[in-house]
Coordinates of C-alpha atoms in Angstrom, one line a residue:
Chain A
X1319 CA -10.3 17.5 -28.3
X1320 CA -9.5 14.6 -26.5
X1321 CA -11.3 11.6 -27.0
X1322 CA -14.2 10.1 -24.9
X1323 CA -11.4 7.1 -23.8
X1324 CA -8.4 9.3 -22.4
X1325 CA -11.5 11.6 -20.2
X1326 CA -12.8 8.4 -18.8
X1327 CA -9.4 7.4 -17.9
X1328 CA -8.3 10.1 -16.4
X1329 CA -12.0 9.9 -14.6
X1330 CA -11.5 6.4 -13.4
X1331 CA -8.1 7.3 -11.8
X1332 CA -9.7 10.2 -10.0
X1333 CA -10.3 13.2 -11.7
X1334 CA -12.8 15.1 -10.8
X1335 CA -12.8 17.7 -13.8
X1336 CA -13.1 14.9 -16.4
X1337 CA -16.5 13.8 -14.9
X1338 CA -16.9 17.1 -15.4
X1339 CA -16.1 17.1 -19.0
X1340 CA -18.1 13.9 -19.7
X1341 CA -21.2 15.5 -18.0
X1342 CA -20.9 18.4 -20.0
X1343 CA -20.8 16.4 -23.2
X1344 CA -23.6 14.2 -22.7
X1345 CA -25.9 16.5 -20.6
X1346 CA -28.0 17.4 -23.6
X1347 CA -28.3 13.8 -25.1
X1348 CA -28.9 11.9 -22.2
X1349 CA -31.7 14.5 -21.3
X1350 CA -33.4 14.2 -24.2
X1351 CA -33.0 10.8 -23.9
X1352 CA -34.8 10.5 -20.7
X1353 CA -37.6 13.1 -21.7
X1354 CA -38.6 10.8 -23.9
X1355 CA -39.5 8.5 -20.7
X1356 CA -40.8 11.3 -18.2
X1357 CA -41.7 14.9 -19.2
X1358 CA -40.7 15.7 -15.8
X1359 CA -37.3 18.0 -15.9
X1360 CA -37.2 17.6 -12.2
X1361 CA -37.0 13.8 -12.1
X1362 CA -34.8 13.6 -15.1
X1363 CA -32.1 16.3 -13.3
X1364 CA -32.3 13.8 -10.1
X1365 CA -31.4 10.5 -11.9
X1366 CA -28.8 12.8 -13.8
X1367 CA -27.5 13.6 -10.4
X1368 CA -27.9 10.3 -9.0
X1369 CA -26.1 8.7 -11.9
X1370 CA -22.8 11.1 -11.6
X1371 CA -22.3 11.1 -7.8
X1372 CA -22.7 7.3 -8.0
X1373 CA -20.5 7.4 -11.2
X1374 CA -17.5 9.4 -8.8
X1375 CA -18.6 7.0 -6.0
X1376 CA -18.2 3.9 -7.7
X1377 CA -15.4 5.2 -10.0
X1378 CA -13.0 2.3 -8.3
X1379 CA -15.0 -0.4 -9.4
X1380 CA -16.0 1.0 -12.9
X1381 CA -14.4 -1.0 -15.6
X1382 CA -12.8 0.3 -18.6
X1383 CA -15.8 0.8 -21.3
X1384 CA -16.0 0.0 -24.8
X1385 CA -18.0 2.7 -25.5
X1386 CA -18.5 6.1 -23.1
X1387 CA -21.6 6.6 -24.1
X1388 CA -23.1 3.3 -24.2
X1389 CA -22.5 2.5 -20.8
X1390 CA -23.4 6.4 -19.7
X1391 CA -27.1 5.3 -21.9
X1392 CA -27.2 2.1 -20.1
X1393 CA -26.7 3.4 -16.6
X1394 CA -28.4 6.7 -16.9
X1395 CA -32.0 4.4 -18.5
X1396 CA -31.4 1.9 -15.4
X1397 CA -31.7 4.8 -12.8
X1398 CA -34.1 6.6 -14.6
X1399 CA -36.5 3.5 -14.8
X1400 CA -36.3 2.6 -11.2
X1401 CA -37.0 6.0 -10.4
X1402 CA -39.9 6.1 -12.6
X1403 CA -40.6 2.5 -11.0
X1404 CA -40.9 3.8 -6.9
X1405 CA -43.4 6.9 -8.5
X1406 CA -45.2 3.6 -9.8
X1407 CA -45.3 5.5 -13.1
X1408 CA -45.9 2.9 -16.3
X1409 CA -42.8 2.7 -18.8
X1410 CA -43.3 5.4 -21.7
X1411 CA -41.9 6.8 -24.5
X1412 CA -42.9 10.0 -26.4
X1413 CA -43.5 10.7 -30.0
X1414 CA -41.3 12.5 -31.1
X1415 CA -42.0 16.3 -31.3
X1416 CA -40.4 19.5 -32.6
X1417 CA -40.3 18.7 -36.1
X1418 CA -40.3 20.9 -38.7
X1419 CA -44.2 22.0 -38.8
X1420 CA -45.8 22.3 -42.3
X1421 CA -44.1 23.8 -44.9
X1422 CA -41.4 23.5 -43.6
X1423 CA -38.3 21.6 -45.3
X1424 CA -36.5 19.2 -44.3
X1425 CA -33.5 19.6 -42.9
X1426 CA -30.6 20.0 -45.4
X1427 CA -32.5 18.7 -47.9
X1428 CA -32.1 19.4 -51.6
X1429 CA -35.8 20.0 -51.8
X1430 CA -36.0 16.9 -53.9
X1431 CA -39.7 16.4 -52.3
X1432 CA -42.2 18.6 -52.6
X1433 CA -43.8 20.4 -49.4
X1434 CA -47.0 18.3 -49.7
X1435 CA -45.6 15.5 -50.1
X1436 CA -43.2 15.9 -47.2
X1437 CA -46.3 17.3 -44.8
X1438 CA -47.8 13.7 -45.4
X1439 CA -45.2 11.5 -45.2
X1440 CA -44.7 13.3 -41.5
X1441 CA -47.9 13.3 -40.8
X1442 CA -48.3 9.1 -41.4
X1443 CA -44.9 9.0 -39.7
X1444 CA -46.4 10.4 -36.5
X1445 CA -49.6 8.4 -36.9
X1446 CA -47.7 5.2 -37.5
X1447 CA -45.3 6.5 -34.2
X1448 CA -48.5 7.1 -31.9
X1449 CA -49.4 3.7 -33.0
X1450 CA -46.8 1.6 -31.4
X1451 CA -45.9 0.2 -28.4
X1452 CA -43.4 2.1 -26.0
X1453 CA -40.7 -0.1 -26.4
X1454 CA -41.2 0.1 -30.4
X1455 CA -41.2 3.3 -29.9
X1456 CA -37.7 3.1 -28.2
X1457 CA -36.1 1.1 -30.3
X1458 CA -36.7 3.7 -33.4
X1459 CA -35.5 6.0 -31.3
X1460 CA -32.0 4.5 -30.6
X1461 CA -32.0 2.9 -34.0
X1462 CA -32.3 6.1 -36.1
X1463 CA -32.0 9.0 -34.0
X1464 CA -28.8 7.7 -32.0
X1465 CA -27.7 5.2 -34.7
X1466 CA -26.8 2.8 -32.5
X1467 CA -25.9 -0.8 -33.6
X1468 CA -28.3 -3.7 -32.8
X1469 CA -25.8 -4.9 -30.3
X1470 CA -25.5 -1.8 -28.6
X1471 CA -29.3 -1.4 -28.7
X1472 CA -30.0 -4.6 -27.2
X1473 CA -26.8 -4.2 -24.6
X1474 CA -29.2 -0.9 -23.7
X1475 CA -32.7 -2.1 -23.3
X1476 CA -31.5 -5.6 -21.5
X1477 CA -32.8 -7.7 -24.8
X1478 CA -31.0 -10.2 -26.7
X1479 CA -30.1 -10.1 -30.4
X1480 CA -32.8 -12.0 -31.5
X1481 CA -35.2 -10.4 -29.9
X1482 CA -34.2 -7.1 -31.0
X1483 CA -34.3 -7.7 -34.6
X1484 CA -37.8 -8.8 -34.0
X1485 CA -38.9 -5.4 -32.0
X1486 CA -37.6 -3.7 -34.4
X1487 CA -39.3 -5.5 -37.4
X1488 CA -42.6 -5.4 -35.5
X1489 CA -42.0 -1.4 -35.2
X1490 CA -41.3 -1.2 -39.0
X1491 CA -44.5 -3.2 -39.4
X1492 CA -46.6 -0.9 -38.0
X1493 CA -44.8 1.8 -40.1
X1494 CA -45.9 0.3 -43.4
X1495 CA -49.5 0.4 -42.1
X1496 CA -48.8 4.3 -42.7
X1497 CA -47.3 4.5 -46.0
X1498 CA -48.5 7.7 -47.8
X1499 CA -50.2 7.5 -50.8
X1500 CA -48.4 8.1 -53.6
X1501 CA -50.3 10.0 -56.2
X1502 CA -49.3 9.9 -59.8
X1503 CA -48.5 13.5 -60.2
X1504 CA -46.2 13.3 -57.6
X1505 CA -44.7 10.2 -58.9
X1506 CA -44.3 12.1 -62.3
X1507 CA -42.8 15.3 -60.7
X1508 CA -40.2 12.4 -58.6
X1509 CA -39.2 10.7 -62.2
X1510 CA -38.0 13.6 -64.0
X1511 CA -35.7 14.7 -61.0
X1512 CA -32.0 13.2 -61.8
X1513 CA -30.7 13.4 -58.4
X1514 CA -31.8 12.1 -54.6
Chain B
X225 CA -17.7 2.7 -52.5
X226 CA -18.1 -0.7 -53.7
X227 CA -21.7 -2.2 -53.7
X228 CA -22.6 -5.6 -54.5
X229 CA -25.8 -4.5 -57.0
X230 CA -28.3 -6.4 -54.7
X231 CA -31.8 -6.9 -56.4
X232 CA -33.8 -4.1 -55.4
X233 CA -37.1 -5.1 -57.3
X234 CA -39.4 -6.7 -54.6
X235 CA -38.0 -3.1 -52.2
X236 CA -40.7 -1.0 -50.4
X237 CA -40.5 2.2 -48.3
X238 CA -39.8 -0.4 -45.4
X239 CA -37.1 -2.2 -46.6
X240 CA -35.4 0.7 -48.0
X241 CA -35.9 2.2 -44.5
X242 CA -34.6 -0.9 -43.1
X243 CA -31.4 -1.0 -45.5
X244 CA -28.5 -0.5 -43.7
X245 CA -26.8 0.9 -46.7
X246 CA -29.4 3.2 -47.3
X247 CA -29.1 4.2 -44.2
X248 CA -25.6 5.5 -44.0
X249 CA -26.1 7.2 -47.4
X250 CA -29.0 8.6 -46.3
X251 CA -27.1 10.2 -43.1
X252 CA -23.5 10.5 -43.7
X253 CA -23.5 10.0 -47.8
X254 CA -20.4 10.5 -50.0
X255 CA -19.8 10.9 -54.0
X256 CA -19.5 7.4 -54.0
X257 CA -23.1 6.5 -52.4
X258 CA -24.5 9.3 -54.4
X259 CA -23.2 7.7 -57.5
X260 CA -24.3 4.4 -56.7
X261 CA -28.1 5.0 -55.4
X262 CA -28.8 7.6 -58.1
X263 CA -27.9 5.0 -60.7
X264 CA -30.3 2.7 -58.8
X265 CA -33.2 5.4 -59.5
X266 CA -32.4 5.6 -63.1
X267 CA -32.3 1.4 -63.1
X268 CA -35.4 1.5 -60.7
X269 CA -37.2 4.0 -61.7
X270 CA -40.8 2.7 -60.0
X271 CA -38.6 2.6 -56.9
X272 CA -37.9 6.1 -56.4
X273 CA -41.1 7.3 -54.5
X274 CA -40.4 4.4 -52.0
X275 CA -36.6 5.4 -51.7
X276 CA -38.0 9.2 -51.2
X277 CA -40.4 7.9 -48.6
X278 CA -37.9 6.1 -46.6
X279 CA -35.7 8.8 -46.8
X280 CA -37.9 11.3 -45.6
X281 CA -38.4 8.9 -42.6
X282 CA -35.2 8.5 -41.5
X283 CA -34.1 11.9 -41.9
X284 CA -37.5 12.8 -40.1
X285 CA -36.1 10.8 -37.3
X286 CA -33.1 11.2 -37.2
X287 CA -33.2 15.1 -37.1
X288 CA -35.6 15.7 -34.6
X289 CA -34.3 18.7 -32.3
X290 CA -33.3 17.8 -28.9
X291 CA -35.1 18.6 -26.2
X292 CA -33.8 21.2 -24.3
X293 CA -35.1 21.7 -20.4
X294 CA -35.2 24.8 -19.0
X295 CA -33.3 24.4 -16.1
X296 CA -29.7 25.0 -16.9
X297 CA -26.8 22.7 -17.2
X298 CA -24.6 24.6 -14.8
X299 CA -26.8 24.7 -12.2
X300 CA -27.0 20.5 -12.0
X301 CA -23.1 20.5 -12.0
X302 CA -23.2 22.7 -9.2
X303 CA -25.2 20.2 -7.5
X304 CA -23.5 17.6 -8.3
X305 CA -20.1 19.0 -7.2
X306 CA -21.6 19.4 -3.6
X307 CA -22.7 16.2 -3.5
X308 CA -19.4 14.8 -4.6
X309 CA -17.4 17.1 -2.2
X310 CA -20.2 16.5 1.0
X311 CA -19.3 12.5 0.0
X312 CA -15.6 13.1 -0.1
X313 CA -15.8 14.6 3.5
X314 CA -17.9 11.5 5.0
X315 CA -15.1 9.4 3.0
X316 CA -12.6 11.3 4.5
X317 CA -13.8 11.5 8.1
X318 CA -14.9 8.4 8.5
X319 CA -14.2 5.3 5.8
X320 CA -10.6 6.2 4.7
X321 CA -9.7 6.5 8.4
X322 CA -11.7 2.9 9.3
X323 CA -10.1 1.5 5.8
X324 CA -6.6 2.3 6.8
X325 CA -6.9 1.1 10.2
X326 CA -8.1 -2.2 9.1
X327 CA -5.5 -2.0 6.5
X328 CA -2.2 -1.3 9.7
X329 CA -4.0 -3.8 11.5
X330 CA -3.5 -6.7 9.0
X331 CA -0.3 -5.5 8.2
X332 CA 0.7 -5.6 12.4
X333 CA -0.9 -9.0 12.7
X334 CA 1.0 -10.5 9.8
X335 CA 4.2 -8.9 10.9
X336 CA 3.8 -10.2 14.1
X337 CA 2.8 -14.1 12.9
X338 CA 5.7 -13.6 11.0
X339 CA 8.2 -12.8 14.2
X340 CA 6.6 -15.4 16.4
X341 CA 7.2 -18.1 13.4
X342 CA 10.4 -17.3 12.9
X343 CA 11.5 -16.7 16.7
X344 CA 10.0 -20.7 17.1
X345 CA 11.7 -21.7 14.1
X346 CA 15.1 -20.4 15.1
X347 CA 14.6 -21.0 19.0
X348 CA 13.9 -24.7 17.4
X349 CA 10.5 -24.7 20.5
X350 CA 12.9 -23.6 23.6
X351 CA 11.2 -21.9 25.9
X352 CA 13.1 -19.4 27.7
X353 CA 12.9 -16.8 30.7
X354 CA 14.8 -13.7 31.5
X355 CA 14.3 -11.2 34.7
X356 CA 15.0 -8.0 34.5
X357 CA 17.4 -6.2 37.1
X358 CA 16.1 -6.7 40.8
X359 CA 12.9 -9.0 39.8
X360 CA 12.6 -12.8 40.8
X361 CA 10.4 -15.0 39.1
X362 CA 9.2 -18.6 39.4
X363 CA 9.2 -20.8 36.7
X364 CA 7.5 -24.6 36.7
X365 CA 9.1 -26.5 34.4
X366 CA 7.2 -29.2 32.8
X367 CA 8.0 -31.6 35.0
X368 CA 6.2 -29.5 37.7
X369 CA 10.2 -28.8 39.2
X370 CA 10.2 -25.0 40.5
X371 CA 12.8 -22.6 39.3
X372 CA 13.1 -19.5 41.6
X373 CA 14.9 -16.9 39.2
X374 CA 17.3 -14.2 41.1
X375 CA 17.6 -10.6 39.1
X376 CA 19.4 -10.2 35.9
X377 CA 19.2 -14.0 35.1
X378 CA 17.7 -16.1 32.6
X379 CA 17.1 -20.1 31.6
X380 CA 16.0 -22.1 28.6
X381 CA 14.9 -25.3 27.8
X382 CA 13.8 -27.5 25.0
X383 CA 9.9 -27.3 25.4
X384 CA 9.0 -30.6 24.9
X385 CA 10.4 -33.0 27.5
X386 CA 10.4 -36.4 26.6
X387 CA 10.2 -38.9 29.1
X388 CA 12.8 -41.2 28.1
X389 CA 15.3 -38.5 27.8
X390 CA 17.1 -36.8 30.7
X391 CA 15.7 -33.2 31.3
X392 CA 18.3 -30.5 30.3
X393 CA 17.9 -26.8 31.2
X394 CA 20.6 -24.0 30.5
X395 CA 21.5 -21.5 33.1
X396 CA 22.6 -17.3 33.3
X397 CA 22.6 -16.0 36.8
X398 CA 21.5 -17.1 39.5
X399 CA 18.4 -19.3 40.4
X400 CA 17.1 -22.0 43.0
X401 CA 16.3 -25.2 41.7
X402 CA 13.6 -27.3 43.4
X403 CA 13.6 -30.8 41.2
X404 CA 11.0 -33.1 41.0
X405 CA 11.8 -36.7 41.8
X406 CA 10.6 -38.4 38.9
X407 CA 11.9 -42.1 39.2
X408 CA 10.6 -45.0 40.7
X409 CA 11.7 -46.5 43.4
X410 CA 14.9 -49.2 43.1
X411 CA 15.0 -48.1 39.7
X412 CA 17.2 -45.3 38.3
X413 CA 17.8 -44.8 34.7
X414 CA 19.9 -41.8 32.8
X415 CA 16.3 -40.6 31.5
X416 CA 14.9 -39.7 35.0
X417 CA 17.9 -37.2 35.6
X418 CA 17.8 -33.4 35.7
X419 CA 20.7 -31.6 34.1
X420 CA 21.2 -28.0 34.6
X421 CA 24.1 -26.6 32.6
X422 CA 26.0 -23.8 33.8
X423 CA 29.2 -21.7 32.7
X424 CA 31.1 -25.3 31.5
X425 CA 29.7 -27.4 33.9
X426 CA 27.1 -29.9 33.7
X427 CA 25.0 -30.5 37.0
X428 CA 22.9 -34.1 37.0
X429 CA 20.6 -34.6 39.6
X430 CA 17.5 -36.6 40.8
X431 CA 15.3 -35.3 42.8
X432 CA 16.7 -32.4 44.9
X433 CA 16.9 -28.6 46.1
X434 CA 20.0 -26.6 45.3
X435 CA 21.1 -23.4 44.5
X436 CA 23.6 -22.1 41.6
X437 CA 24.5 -19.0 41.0
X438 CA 26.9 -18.4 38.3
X439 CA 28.3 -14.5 38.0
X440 CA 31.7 -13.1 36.4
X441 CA 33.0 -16.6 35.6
X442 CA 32.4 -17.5 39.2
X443 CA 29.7 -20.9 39.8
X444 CA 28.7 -21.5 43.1
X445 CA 26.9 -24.6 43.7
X446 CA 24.7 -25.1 46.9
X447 CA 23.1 -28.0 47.8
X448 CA 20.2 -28.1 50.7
X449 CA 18.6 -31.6 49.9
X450 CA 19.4 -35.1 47.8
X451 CA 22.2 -35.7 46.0
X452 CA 24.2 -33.7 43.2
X453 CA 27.1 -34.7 40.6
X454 CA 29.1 -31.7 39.4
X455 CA 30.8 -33.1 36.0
X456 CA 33.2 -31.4 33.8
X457 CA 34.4 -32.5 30.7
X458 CA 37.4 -31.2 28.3
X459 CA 40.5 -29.8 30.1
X460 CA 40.7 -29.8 33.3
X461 CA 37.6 -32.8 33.4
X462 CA 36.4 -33.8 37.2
X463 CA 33.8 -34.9 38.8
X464 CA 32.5 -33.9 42.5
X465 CA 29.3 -35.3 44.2
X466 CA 27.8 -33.2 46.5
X467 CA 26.3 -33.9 49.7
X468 CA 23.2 -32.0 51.3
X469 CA 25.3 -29.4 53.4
X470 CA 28.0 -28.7 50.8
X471 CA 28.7 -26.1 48.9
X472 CA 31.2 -25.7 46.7
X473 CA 32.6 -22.6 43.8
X474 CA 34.2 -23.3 40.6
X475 CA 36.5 -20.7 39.0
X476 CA 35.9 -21.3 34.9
X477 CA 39.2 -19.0 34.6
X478 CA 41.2 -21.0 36.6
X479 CA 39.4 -23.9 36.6
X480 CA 39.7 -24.7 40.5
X481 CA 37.2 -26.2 42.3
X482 CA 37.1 -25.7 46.2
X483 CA 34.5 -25.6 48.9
X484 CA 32.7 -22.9 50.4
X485 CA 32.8 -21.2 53.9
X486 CA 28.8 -19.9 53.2
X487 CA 26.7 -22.6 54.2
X488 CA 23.8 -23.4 51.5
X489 CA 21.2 -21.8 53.8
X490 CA 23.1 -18.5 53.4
X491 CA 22.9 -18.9 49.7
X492 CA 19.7 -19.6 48.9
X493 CA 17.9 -16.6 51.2
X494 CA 17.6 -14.4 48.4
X495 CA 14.8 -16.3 47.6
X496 CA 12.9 -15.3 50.5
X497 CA 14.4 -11.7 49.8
X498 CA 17.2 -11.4 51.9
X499 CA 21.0 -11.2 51.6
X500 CA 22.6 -12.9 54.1
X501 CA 26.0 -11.6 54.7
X502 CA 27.5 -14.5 56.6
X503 CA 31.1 -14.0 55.2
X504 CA 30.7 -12.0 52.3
X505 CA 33.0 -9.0 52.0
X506 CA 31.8 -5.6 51.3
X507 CA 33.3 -6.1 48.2
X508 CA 31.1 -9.3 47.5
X509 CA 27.8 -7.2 48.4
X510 CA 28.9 -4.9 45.9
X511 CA 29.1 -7.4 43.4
X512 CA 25.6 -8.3 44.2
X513 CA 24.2 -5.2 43.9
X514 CA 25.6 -5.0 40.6
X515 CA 25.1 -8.1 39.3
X516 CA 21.3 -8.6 40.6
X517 CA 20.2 -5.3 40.7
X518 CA 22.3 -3.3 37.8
X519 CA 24.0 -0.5 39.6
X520 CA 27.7 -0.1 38.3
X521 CA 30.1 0.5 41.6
X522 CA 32.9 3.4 42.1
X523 CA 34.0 1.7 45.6
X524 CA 36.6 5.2 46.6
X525 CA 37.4 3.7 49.6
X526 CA 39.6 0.4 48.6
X527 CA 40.5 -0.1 52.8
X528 CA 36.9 -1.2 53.2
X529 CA 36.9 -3.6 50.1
X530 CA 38.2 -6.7 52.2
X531 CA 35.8 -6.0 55.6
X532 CA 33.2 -8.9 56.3
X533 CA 29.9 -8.6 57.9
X534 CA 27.6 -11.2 59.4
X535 CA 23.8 -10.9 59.5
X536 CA 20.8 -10.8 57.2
X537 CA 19.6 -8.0 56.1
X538 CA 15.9 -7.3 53.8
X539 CA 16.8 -7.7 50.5
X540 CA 13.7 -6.9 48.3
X541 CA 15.1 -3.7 46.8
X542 CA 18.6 -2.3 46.7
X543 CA 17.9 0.5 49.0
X544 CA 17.6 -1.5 52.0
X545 CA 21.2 -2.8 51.1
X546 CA 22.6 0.0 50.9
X547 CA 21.1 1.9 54.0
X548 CA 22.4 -0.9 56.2
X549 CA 26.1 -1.2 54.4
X550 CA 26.0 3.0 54.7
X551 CA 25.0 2.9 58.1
X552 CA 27.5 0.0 59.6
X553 CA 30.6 1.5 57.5
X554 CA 29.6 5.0 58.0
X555 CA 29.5 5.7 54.0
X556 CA 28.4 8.1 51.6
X557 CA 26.7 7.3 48.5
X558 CA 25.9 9.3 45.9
X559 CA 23.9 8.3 43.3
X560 CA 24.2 9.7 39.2
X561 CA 21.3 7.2 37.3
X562 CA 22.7 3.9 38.1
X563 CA 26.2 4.8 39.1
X564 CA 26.7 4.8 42.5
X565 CA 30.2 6.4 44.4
X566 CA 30.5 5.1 47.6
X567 CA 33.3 6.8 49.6
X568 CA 34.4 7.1 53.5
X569 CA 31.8 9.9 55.4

């Protein structure tokens, strides 16, 4: 498997398969990424579309990137937005969905929490989720679900630093409105557990 | 891993949440995180509903299935590929083309500055003329003096002509000289003569018409108007004025100076484009036809090399030459490219 670096290379110097290669690799992510903007498929597939053949286009004048899929993020949520921008269509981002419903576990989990539990914790997560703004919304996104660095995250969404930290505190804020309530039981059944 | 044991007592859900330690044990953990956050819950144990919590969260988060359309991913490559191939075409058919003639251009321009800089730098600014076989041209000099230039002959000059020093010009051929009379009046300095220089020999006028035609080491000097020094220096050094009438030839290869039966008018009325033939052997035509008009001569009929002819004949191509020498000798020529064989009919 070669890495993301050598395909973009070999991209930037004119081949045609790499794009190829990159486009296969980040198809799923950066459509999920931009569903979270527009449920439209349609519009998503046309800025993925747009964003390749101008990728080939441009490929002259594309710089050597620190990061593939930073700059595929950046450029894919710049072409998606103006898109989004010429429909006249507000900026969004979607709660998440798809999780696992009630009773369900959580993924690889050593069922440390009990199902109860776990069904209110999601629920207040989601509450706490419909509850912010877009952008807050966003930046949980990339922070947790994409683990991106607060550099990269503010590289992405055109912010500085500063003001990133501060989105993201402000989103965490809300999240604390939305704490479940621990009951004792549950607190008892916790304590006598030896590992998390 | 190593952990500085941070005080954990004032921690909530949020700031575990917000712990970037936490974080990375809570998504890519190790024996060594293990170890160290379950020894926090035994230290902590009123922390470990709020660890759970946050836990929960970021897993919640982090885990949530990707969305996956329902139009494939195969189908948009497809796409894709089209488009980049339709753009390759248009680049092909139109922009590379346009690019790389832009691209030759710039390259032919420079290569060209380049030539013309260094043919001035080398030439040092002479200015020089060359006709072709069988062409005249004129050439005004600065000085506004007219130079009338017979076939296959050439001059140069320095381009800038000061006025206090004497005008110079080099001469290959032949070519009729009409020379502006610059100087005043009473007054003559060495800056208002006109020096042509031709074979070795240096011709100083003032202002005057004459005729020199130098071929195969042979310079015939004719003078129609004004006054002319011939002057030649090294061996064999002398100097000849010339007066409007004369005309005299110079043999470089034996260095002999001596007048000329053809009288100046004769010599100059190639420049209205005739040859006139007043004493010329057939022999000396021949010459001219080779000389001003670049035929090479097979004369196989030596008897008629020393028989003279008077008269003037047109002389604006070579044809009408030869049609009158074939016709008064009773010749035939034949022609291979430009070799003619003349022989007795």
């Amino acid at each position: 498997m070669q890495d993301d670096k050598d395909i973009w290379e070999a991209f930037r110097s004119g081949d045609e398969s790499s794009l190829q290669r990159i486009f296969d690799k980040y198809y799923t992510p950066l459509f999920n990424y931009g569903h979270k903007f527009s449920a439209d498929d349609h519009l998503i597939e046309d800025a993925l579309q747009n964003l390749f053949v101008r990728l080939w286009k441009n490929r002259d004048g594309i710089k050597d990137t620190g990061s593939v899929k930073n700059y595929l993020y950046k450029s894919f949520r710049r072409v998606l937005l103006r898109m989004l921008e010429v429909q006249q269509r507000e900026y969004s981002f979607s709660v998440p969905e798809g999780w696992p419903g009630p009773g369900q576990e959580l993924p690889y989990d050593q069922t440390l929490i009990s199902r109860e539990r776990l069904e209110s914790i999601r629920s207040n997560l989601v509450a706490a989720l419909e509850k912010m703004t877009p952008r807050q919304r966003e930046i949980i996104h990339l922070r947790y679900y994409e683990e991106m660095e607060y550099e990269e995250i503010a590289a992405l969404m055109q912010l500085s630093v500063s003001s990133t930290y501060k989105l993201l505190y402000k989103a965490i804020d809300t999240l604390r409105q939305y704490l479940s309530k621990t009951d004792l039981l549950i607190l008892l059944a916790v304590v006598s557990l030896k590992k998390i | 891993m190593e952990h500085q044991q941070g005080n954990y007592t004032d921690y909530t859900t949020t700031s575990f949440f917000k712990d970037e330690t936490f974080i990375r044990h809570v998504l890519k953990w190790d024996d060594a995180s293990i170890a160290y956050w379950v020894q926090l819950s035994t230290q902590y144990p009123d922390k470990r509903a709020a660890m759970e919590e946050a836990r929960a969260w970021i897993l919640l988060l982090n885990r949530e299935p990707a969305y996956s359309p329902a139009t494939g991913k195969s189908l948009l490559w497809e796409k894709i590929a089209g488009n980049i191939a339709a753009d390759e075409q248009r680049q092909r058919r139109y922009y590379r083309p346009m690019k790389l003639v832009a691209k030759w251009t710039a390259a032919a321009a420079a290569v060209l500055l380049f030539m013309v800089v260094v043919r001035e730098l080398s030439s040092h600014g002479q200015r020089s003329y060359t006709t072709a076989f069988g062409k005249h041209e004129q050439v005004v000099l600065p000085d506004e003096s007219v130079v009338t230039l017979n076939g296959n002959s050439s001059i140069h000059y320095s381009r800038t002509w000061k006025s206090a020093k004497p005008r110079e010009i080099w001469l290959n051929g032949e070519a009729y000289f009409e020379v502006k009379h610059v100087a005043i009046k009473n007054r003559w300095q060495q800056s208002d003569s006109f020096h042509v220089h031709v074979s070795n020999l240096a011709l100083t006028v003032l202002g005057t018409k004459f005729n020199v035609r130098n071929r195969r080491n042979i310079t015939e000097i004719s003078l129609l108007e004004g006054s002319l020094r011939i002057e030649k220096n090294g061996p064999g050094a002398f100097v000849k004025i010339l007066k409007p009438g004369d005309a005299f030839v110079y043999d470089s290869s034996k260095q002999l100076l001596k007048e000329m039966e053809r009288k100046p008018q004769a010599n100059k009325a190639w420049t209205a484009n005739e040859l006139d033939l007043d004493g010329y052997t057939l022999r000396e035509i021949l010459n001219v036809l080779e000389d001003n008009y670049g035929y090479s001569i097979t004369l196989d009929a030596p008897e008629l090399a020393q028989k003279r002819l008077s008269g003037t004949v047109p002389a604006a191509n070579a044809d009408d030459i030869l049609f009158v020498i074939r016709k008064v000798f009773n010749l035939k020529i034949s022609q291979k490219a430009n070799h003619l064989i003349i022989s007795q009919n």
